[in-house]
Amino acid sequence: MSSEGSPGSADTPLIPDQRRELLIKLLRGHSVLSVHQLTELLGVSHMTVRRDIAALERQGRAVSVPGGVRIAGQLHHEPSFVDKSTMDQPAKLAIAARAGELLQDGTTVYLDAGTTCQALVPHIVRRQGMTVVTNDFTTANALMGNPDVEVIHTGGRIEHANRSTVGRLAAQTLTQLALDIAFVSTSSWDLQRGVTTPSSAKVEVKQAAMASASRSVLLTGSAKYGTFGMYRVAALSEFESIVTDEGLSPAARETLRAQGIATFVATATG
């Protein structure tokens, strides 16, 4: 079989944009490919493939993984509370421990709905004079038996699957409060689109918490990086920092930091 006209042919070299479009086309057929596979399929060097992956990652079209790349995917539905409570527990505990270092006595903290933010509760109860504002029923329940922590629930329309409240009423509560720090969770994030969600009812609550807080910190797992929902919450640059886990690839870490986004990688123990 002749190699004439193939992607890596010396007679028909592809310009970078053409090669990257071909790389995306290959990923649509395979979802994940290794750097080695791509060097053979594209007929270029490892260095060229890595440059292409970095460029596609900046565009939000692909995500580097150890040894390769996967295509960025759209999230159509968020997992339920039951599903999330069994996923990536060591990573969530590590993220919470790192985020707990940002806490100080006498702080008013917003904890967004989600199991990663819930993992911050043990770190909060060790502090003095804390106030917790949350739209999450599981978080509120966990603090119910601790009279030393003042708890404010936002109220609002109940989202049963995630045991939280969403919508205009919850957001309006947050607009009446002055928060020191808002810990925001997300099921999808990337550099180009920022924090997104497939649920329009969650957008207003997250944005209201960020607007009411002096500081906003994103707590999110690396497995969610490179996915996106239909509704945009905020750019990553709107957060003071991001706390994620060690599964985030070195290439993604470098890309985020090169954009001036403070990114802290928490290491799971045990």
CSV table of C-alpha atoms in Angstrom, one decimal:
chain,number,residue,atom,x,y,z
A,1,MET,CA,0.0,0.0,0.0
A,2,SER,CA,1.4,3.3,-1.0
A,3,SER,CA,2.1,6.0,1.6
A,4,GLU,CA,1.5,8.8,-0.8
A,5,GLY,CA,-1.1,11.2,0.5
A,6,SER,CA,-1.0,9.8,4.0
A,7,PRO,CA,-0.9,12.3,6.9
A,8,GLY,CA,2.8,12.0,7.5
A,9,SER,CA,3.8,11.8,3.9
A,10,ALA,CA,6.8,14.0,2.9
A,11,ASP,CA,5.0,14.8,-0.3
A,12,THR,CA,1.9,16.1,1.4
A,13,PRO,CA,2.9,17.6,4.8
A,14,LEU,CA,0.0,19.0,6.8
A,15,ILE,CA,0.1,22.4,8.3
A,16,PRO,CA,-0.5,22.5,12.1
A,17,ASP,CA,-4.2,23.3,11.9
A,18,GLN,CA,-4.8,20.5,9.4
A,19,ARG,CA,-2.9,18.1,11.5
A,20,ARG,CA,-4.8,19.1,14.7
A,21,GLU,CA,-8.1,18.7,12.9
A,22,LEU,CA,-7.0,15.2,11.9
A,23,LEU,CA,-6.0,14.4,15.5
A,24,ILE,CA,-9.5,15.4,16.7
A,25,LYS,CA,-11.1,13.3,14.0
A,26,LEU,CA,-9.0,10.3,15.2
A,27,LEU,CA,-10.0,10.9,18.8
A,28,ARG,CA,-13.7,10.9,17.8
A,29,GLY,CA,-13.2,7.4,16.6
A,30,HIS,CA,-11.1,6.2,19.6
A,31,SER,CA,-11.9,8.6,22.5
A,32,VAL,CA,-8.3,8.1,23.8
A,33,LEU,CA,-5.0,7.6,22.0
A,34,SER,CA,-1.5,7.4,23.2
A,35,VAL,CA,1.3,9.7,22.0
A,36,HIS,CA,3.0,6.8,20.4
A,37,GLN,CA,-0.1,5.8,18.4
A,38,LEU,CA,-0.5,9.4,17.2
A,39,THR,CA,3.1,9.7,16.1
A,40,GLU,CA,2.5,6.6,13.9
A,41,LEU,CA,-1.0,7.7,12.7
A,42,LEU,CA,0.2,11.3,11.9
A,43,GLY,CA,3.7,10.5,10.8
A,44,VAL,CA,5.3,13.2,13.1
A,45,SER,CA,7.6,13.3,16.1
A,46,HIS,CA,6.6,12.9,19.7
A,47,MET,CA,7.4,16.6,20.3
A,48,THR,CA,5.1,17.6,17.5
A,49,VAL,CA,2.3,15.5,18.9
A,50,ARG,CA,2.7,17.0,22.3
A,51,ARG,CA,2.7,20.5,20.9
A,52,ASP,CA,-0.6,19.7,19.1
A,53,ILE,CA,-2.1,18.2,22.2
A,54,ALA,CA,-1.2,21.3,24.2
A,55,ALA,CA,-2.7,23.6,21.5
A,56,LEU,CA,-5.9,21.6,21.5
A,57,GLU,CA,-6.1,21.6,25.2
A,58,ARG,CA,-5.8,25.4,25.3
A,59,GLN,CA,-8.8,25.4,22.9
A,60,GLY,CA,-10.8,23.2,25.2
A,61,ARG,CA,-11.1,20.4,22.5
A,62,ALA,CA,-8.9,17.8,24.0
A,63,VAL,CA,-7.4,16.8,27.4
A,64,SER,CA,-3.9,15.3,28.0
A,65,VAL,CA,-3.8,12.2,30.1
A,66,PRO,CA,-0.7,10.3,31.2
A,67,GLY,CA,1.0,9.1,27.9
A,68,GLY,CA,-1.7,10.4,25.6
A,69,VAL,CA,-4.8,12.4,25.1
A,70,ARG,CA,-8.6,12.1,25.2
A,71,ILE,CA,-11.3,14.2,23.5
A,72,ALA,CA,-13.1,16.8,25.6
A,73,GLY,CA,-16.6,15.6,26.4
A,74,GLN,CA,-19.9,17.3,27.0
A,75,LEU,CA,-21.7,16.4,30.3
A,76,HIS,CA,-25.5,16.2,29.7
A,77,HIS,CA,-26.5,15.0,33.2
A,78,GLU,CA,-24.7,15.3,36.6
A,79,PRO,CA,-24.4,12.2,38.7
A,80,SER,CA,-26.8,11.9,41.6
A,81,PHE,CA,-25.7,12.3,45.2
A,82,VAL,CA,-25.7,8.5,45.7
A,83,ASP,CA,-23.4,8.0,42.7
A,84,LYS,CA,-21.1,10.9,43.7
A,85,SER,CA,-20.8,9.6,47.3
A,86,THR,CA,-19.0,6.5,46.1
A,87,MET,CA,-16.7,8.1,43.5
A,88,ASP,CA,-13.1,9.2,44.0
A,89,GLN,CA,-13.2,9.3,47.8
A,90,PRO,CA,-9.4,9.5,48.4
A,91,ALA,CA,-9.1,12.4,46.0
A,92,LYS,CA,-12.0,14.3,47.6
A,93,LEU,CA,-10.6,13.8,51.1
A,94,ALA,CA,-7.2,15.1,49.8
A,95,ILE,CA,-8.8,18.1,48.2
A,96,ALA,CA,-10.7,18.9,51.4
A,97,ALA,CA,-7.6,18.6,53.5
A,98,ARG,CA,-5.7,21.1,51.2
A,99,ALA,CA,-8.7,23.5,51.2
A,100,GLY,CA,-8.9,23.2,55.0
A,101,GLU,CA,-5.6,25.0,55.2
A,102,LEU,CA,-7.4,28.1,53.9
A,103,LEU,CA,-9.7,28.2,56.9
A,104,GLN,CA,-9.3,30.6,59.9
A,105,ASP,CA,-11.2,31.0,63.1
A,106,GLY,CA,-14.2,33.3,62.9
A,107,THR,CA,-14.8,32.8,59.2
A,108,THR,CA,-18.1,32.8,57.3
A,109,VAL,CA,-17.8,30.0,54.7
A,110,TYR,CA,-20.0,29.0,51.9
A,111,LEU,CA,-20.0,25.3,51.1
A,112,ASP,CA,-21.5,24.5,47.7
A,113,ALA,CA,-23.6,21.4,47.2
A,114,GLY,CA,-21.5,18.3,46.5
A,115,THR,CA,-19.5,15.6,48.2
A,116,THR,CA,-16.2,17.3,47.8
A,117,CYS,CA,-17.3,20.4,49.7
A,118,GLN,CA,-19.0,18.2,52.2
A,119,ALA,CA,-15.6,16.7,53.0
A,120,LEU,CA,-14.6,20.1,54.4
A,121,VAL,CA,-17.0,19.7,57.4
A,122,PRO,CA,-14.4,17.9,59.7
A,123,HIS,CA,-11.9,20.7,59.1
A,124,ILE,CA,-14.5,23.4,59.8
A,125,VAL,CA,-15.6,21.9,63.2
A,126,ARG,CA,-12.0,22.1,64.4
A,127,ARG,CA,-12.1,25.9,64.1
A,128,GLN,CA,-13.7,28.4,66.5
A,129,GLY,CA,-16.5,30.8,65.8
A,130,MET,CA,-17.3,29.5,62.3
A,131,THR,CA,-20.4,30.2,60.3
A,132,VAL,CA,-21.4,27.9,57.4
A,133,VAL,CA,-23.8,28.9,54.7
A,134,THR,CA,-24.8,26.1,52.4
A,135,ASN,CA,-27.5,25.0,49.9
A,136,ASP,CA,-26.7,21.3,50.7
A,137,PHE,CA,-28.9,19.3,53.1
A,138,THR,CA,-26.3,16.7,53.8
A,139,THR,CA,-23.8,19.4,54.9
A,140,ALA,CA,-26.4,21.1,57.0
A,141,ASN,CA,-27.3,17.8,58.6
A,142,ALA,CA,-23.7,16.9,59.4
A,143,LEU,CA,-23.4,20.2,61.3
A,144,MET,CA,-26.7,20.0,63.0
A,145,GLY,CA,-25.3,18.4,66.1
A,146,ASN,CA,-22.5,20.9,66.5
A,147,PRO,CA,-23.9,24.0,68.4
A,148,ASP,CA,-20.5,25.8,68.1
A,149,VAL,CA,-21.0,26.2,64.3
A,150,GLU,CA,-23.7,28.6,63.1
A,151,VAL,CA,-25.4,27.2,60.1
A,152,ILE,CA,-27.5,29.1,57.5
A,153,HIS,CA,-29.3,27.1,54.8
A,154,THR,CA,-30.2,29.0,51.7
A,155,GLY,CA,-33.6,27.5,51.2
A,156,GLY,CA,-35.0,27.4,47.7
A,157,ARG,CA,-36.3,24.7,45.3
A,158,ILE,CA,-35.2,21.2,46.3
A,159,GLU,CA,-33.2,19.2,43.8
A,160,HIS,CA,-33.9,15.7,45.1
A,161,ALA,CA,-31.1,13.8,43.3
A,162,ASN,CA,-28.4,16.0,44.8
A,163,ARG,CA,-30.1,16.7,48.2
A,164,SER,CA,-29.6,20.4,47.7
A,165,THR,CA,-31.5,23.6,46.7
A,166,VAL,CA,-31.2,25.6,43.5
A,167,GLY,CA,-32.8,28.5,41.7
A,168,ARG,CA,-33.7,32.1,42.4
A,169,LEU,CA,-34.8,31.8,46.0
A,170,ALA,CA,-31.5,30.1,47.1
A,171,ALA,CA,-29.6,32.8,45.1
A,172,GLN,CA,-31.5,35.6,46.8
A,173,THR,CA,-30.5,34.4,50.2
A,174,LEU,CA,-26.9,34.6,49.2
A,175,THR,CA,-27.2,38.1,47.9
A,176,GLN,CA,-28.2,39.2,51.5
A,177,LEU,CA,-25.0,37.8,53.0
A,178,ALA,CA,-21.3,38.8,53.2
A,179,LEU,CA,-19.2,35.7,52.9
A,180,ASP,CA,-15.4,35.5,53.6
A,181,ILE,CA,-14.8,32.6,51.4
A,182,ALA,CA,-16.9,30.5,49.0
A,183,PHE,CA,-15.9,27.0,48.2
A,184,VAL,CA,-17.5,26.1,44.9
A,185,SER,CA,-17.9,22.7,43.4
A,186,THR,CA,-18.4,21.6,39.8
A,187,SER,CA,-18.9,18.5,37.7
A,188,SER,CA,-17.2,20.0,34.6
A,189,TRP,CA,-14.4,22.4,34.0
A,190,ASP,CA,-11.8,23.3,31.5
A,191,LEU,CA,-9.5,26.2,30.6
A,192,GLN,CA,-11.5,27.5,27.7
A,193,ARG,CA,-15.1,27.3,29.0
A,194,GLY,CA,-14.3,27.6,32.7
A,195,VAL,CA,-16.8,26.1,35.2
A,196,THR,CA,-19.9,24.8,33.5
A,197,THR,CA,-23.0,22.8,34.4
A,198,PRO,CA,-25.7,20.9,32.5
A,199,SER,CA,-28.2,22.3,35.1
A,200,SER,CA,-29.4,25.9,34.5
A,201,ALA,CA,-30.9,26.1,38.0
A,202,LYS,CA,-27.4,25.7,39.6
A,203,VAL,CA,-25.8,28.7,37.8
A,204,GLU,CA,-27.5,31.5,39.7
A,205,VAL,CA,-26.7,30.0,43.1
A,206,LYS,CA,-23.0,29.5,42.3
A,207,GLN,CA,-22.7,33.0,40.8
A,208,ALA,CA,-24.5,34.5,43.8
A,209,ALA,CA,-22.2,32.8,46.2
A,210,MET,CA,-19.1,34.0,44.3
A,211,ALA,CA,-20.5,37.6,44.1
A,212,SER,CA,-21.1,37.6,47.9
A,213,ALA,CA,-17.7,36.3,48.9
A,214,SER,CA,-14.4,38.1,49.3
A,215,ARG,CA,-12.6,35.0,48.0
A,216,SER,CA,-13.8,32.1,45.8
A,217,VAL,CA,-12.0,28.8,45.6
A,218,LEU,CA,-12.9,26.0,43.2
A,219,LEU,CA,-12.8,22.5,44.6
A,220,THR,CA,-13.0,19.9,41.9
A,221,GLY,CA,-11.6,16.5,40.9
A,222,SER,CA,-9.1,16.0,38.0
A,223,ALA,CA,-11.5,13.5,36.4
A,224,LYS,CA,-13.9,16.3,35.7
A,225,TYR,CA,-11.3,18.4,33.8
A,226,GLY,CA,-11.9,18.6,30.1
A,227,THR,CA,-15.6,18.1,30.3
A,228,PHE,CA,-18.2,20.8,29.9
A,229,GLY,CA,-21.9,21.4,30.4
A,230,MET,CA,-24.3,23.7,28.5
A,231,TYR,CA,-24.5,26.5,31.0
A,232,ARG,CA,-21.5,28.6,32.0
A,233,VAL,CA,-20.9,29.6,35.6
A,234,ALA,CA,-17.6,31.4,35.6
A,235,ALA,CA,-14.2,31.6,34.0
A,236,LEU,CA,-11.4,29.9,35.9
A,237,SER,CA,-9.7,33.3,36.3
A,238,GLU,CA,-12.6,34.4,38.5
A,239,PHE,CA,-11.4,32.1,41.3
A,240,GLU,CA,-8.6,33.0,43.7
A,241,SER,CA,-7.4,29.4,43.4
A,242,ILE,CA,-8.3,25.9,42.3
A,243,VAL,CA,-7.7,22.9,44.5
A,244,THR,CA,-7.7,19.6,42.6
A,245,ASP,CA,-6.1,16.1,42.9
A,246,GLU,CA,-2.9,14.6,41.6
A,247,GLY,CA,-4.7,13.0,38.7
A,248,LEU,CA,-4.5,16.3,36.8
A,249,SER,CA,-1.8,15.8,34.1
A,250,PRO,CA,1.4,17.8,34.3
A,251,ALA,CA,0.5,19.4,30.9
A,252,ALA,CA,-2.8,20.6,32.3
A,253,ARG,CA,-1.2,22.0,35.4
A,254,GLU,CA,1.4,23.9,33.4
A,255,THR,CA,-1.3,25.2,31.0
A,256,LEU,CA,-3.4,26.5,33.9
A,257,ARG,CA,-0.4,28.1,35.7
A,258,ALA,CA,0.8,29.7,32.5
A,259,GLN,CA,-2.5,31.4,32.3
A,260,GLY,CA,-2.0,32.8,35.9
A,261,ILE,CA,-4.5,30.5,37.5
A,262,ALA,CA,-3.3,29.4,40.9
A,263,THR,CA,-3.7,25.6,41.0
A,264,PHE,CA,-3.0,23.5,44.1
A,265,VAL,CA,-2.7,19.7,43.6
A,266,ALA,CA,-3.6,17.7,46.7
A,267,THR,CA,-2.0,14.3,47.2
A,268,ALA,CA,-4.0,11.5,48.7
A,269,THR,CA,-2.5,9.7,51.6
A,270,GLY,CA,-2.9,6.1,52.8
